[in-house]
């Protein structure tokens, strides 16, 4: 074979989200962009905070370009890592230091690195449905086997009973994503405490660590002061994968970090395995300019009100039309039940009204679609007539 078959398969079959996004561009050329209601991609519509722009300008003006654009240490610039560590300690009352932080190209790289750092061939990694579809790619690339834990019906919180059934001596890691893509659900303190107690019990029973990988690109995007518990405070063997893609609206700049809990068993070994995994995957020395920007803008905030306004309009309108939706406490996705129970036909019917939504069967829950509402408010407003007509077609 002249090429790697698995890589070819991944490259030649785009994700359904990307397919729909590409279709939206073609369709926009045919009928006009204002007539296509694309809700496919989680690309933030809200501008980065002014502080981010100001910091970029200041850094560009006042720094030696060969330093600013040069390689940093493989694990990231020491000052930036210290600023991040101090910020985490201040916000969450933990004891993370600069040498527990590894700078990465966003959460995707963070997850790939963490999995490669802890998973050995044949280990199992549990994900909670509904889950970000790329987890399968990252877990399998690390040599692991993806195991799906089903959620509680309607609330989409973690189902402890199902989780207990999925845990076994081959379980090496779990990925927990809250606020969740695609449901918008934030796992409650009670859910998290119960999961962590169960994991501690299982670690003892199996005699080896089980790592909890927190996937946190949406941590800052929550509405009405909903609390997002910091997993290190609940469970020692935690690695946090953070990203500035959504929190600072910088998805294209590819910047984030991993925080390894210094309180975990063999934390130095795990941190070095993170460094080694980063090295083997080629994820060293994350984008230098944006490391510095992130390090200086840790308390900056995007305009959350815009997302909340979008959420309220979309959620309230769709409920009024008769659709069943999960009310999102965070992130910028609405999870909607197909009136027939079939996600693909719902997606196709919506497409007839130029409404582009994502069927979520690959996210591990059948019969739901995802609507990314990180778009201009007017796009939502103008799409509502189509949603209403769609509801009528289903006799809702
Ligand atoms: N994890 C989840 C749940 C996501 O939704 C995304 C992106 O949408 C990522 C990870 C990857 O984020 P990043 O852009 O930081 O790589």
Short mmCIF file of C-alpha atoms and ligand atoms in Angstrom, two decimals, residues 42 105-111 131-132 134-135 138 177 179-182 215-218 242-246 250-252 254-256 332-333 370, ligand 1:
data_model
loop_
_atom_site.label_atom_id
_atom_site.label_comp_id
_atom_site.label_asym_id
_atom_site.label_seq_id
_atom_site.Cartn_x
_atom_site.Cartn_y
_atom_site.Cartn_z
CA UNK A 42 -19.34 26.23 15.82
CA UNK A 105 -2.89 24.46 19.21
CA UNK A 106 -6.40 24.43 20.73
CA UNK A 107 -8.47 21.74 22.41
CA UNK A 108 -8.17 19.33 19.47
CA UNK A 109 -4.40 19.18 19.94
CA UNK A 110 -4.77 19.09 23.73
CA UNK A 111 -7.05 16.07 23.54
CA UNK A 131 -20.11 13.77 22.26
CA UNK A 132 -17.93 15.79 19.87
CA UNK A 134 -13.70 13.99 16.66
CA UNK A 135 -13.17 12.12 19.96
CA UNK A 138 -8.35 11.15 18.60
CA UNK A 177 -17.10 17.91 27.98
CA UNK A 179 -20.67 22.81 28.74
CA UNK A 180 -21.41 20.19 26.16
CA UNK A 181 -21.23 20.21 22.40
CA UNK A 182 -23.83 19.39 21.02
CA UNK A 215 -12.50 19.08 27.47
CA UNK A 216 -13.24 22.72 28.25
CA UNK A 217 -13.45 24.98 25.18
CA UNK A 218 -16.86 26.23 26.38
CA UNK A 242 -8.54 24.29 27.60
CA UNK A 243 -8.91 26.35 24.46
CA UNK A 244 -9.18 30.06 23.66
CA UNK A 245 -11.06 29.26 20.41
CA UNK A 246 -14.48 30.07 21.82
CA UNK A 250 -9.93 32.94 18.28
CA UNK A 251 -10.62 29.53 16.67
CA UNK A 252 -8.39 30.12 13.67
CA UNK A 254 -5.13 27.62 17.26
CA UNK A 255 -4.26 28.32 20.85
CA UNK A 256 -5.02 26.49 24.10
CA UNK A 332 -23.83 27.88 21.69
CA UNK A 333 -25.72 24.85 20.41
CA UNK A 370 -27.74 20.33 16.41
N1 LIG B 1 -13.90 19.89 21.85
C1 LIG B 1 -15.14 20.30 21.59
C2 LIG B 1 -16.27 19.78 22.40
C3 LIG B 1 -15.40 21.19 20.54
O1 LIG B 1 -16.64 21.56 20.27
C4 LIG B 1 -14.29 21.66 19.77
C5 LIG B 1 -14.50 22.56 18.63
O2 LIG B 1 -15.57 22.92 18.24
C6 LIG B 1 -13.01 21.21 20.11
C7 LIG B 1 -12.85 20.33 21.15
C8 LIG B 1 -11.81 21.68 19.34
O3 LIG B 1 -11.57 23.01 19.65
P1 LIG B 1 -10.27 23.80 19.19
O4 LIG B 1 -10.69 24.79 18.18
O5 LIG B 1 -9.81 24.49 20.42
O6 LIG B 1 -9.29 22.81 18.69
#
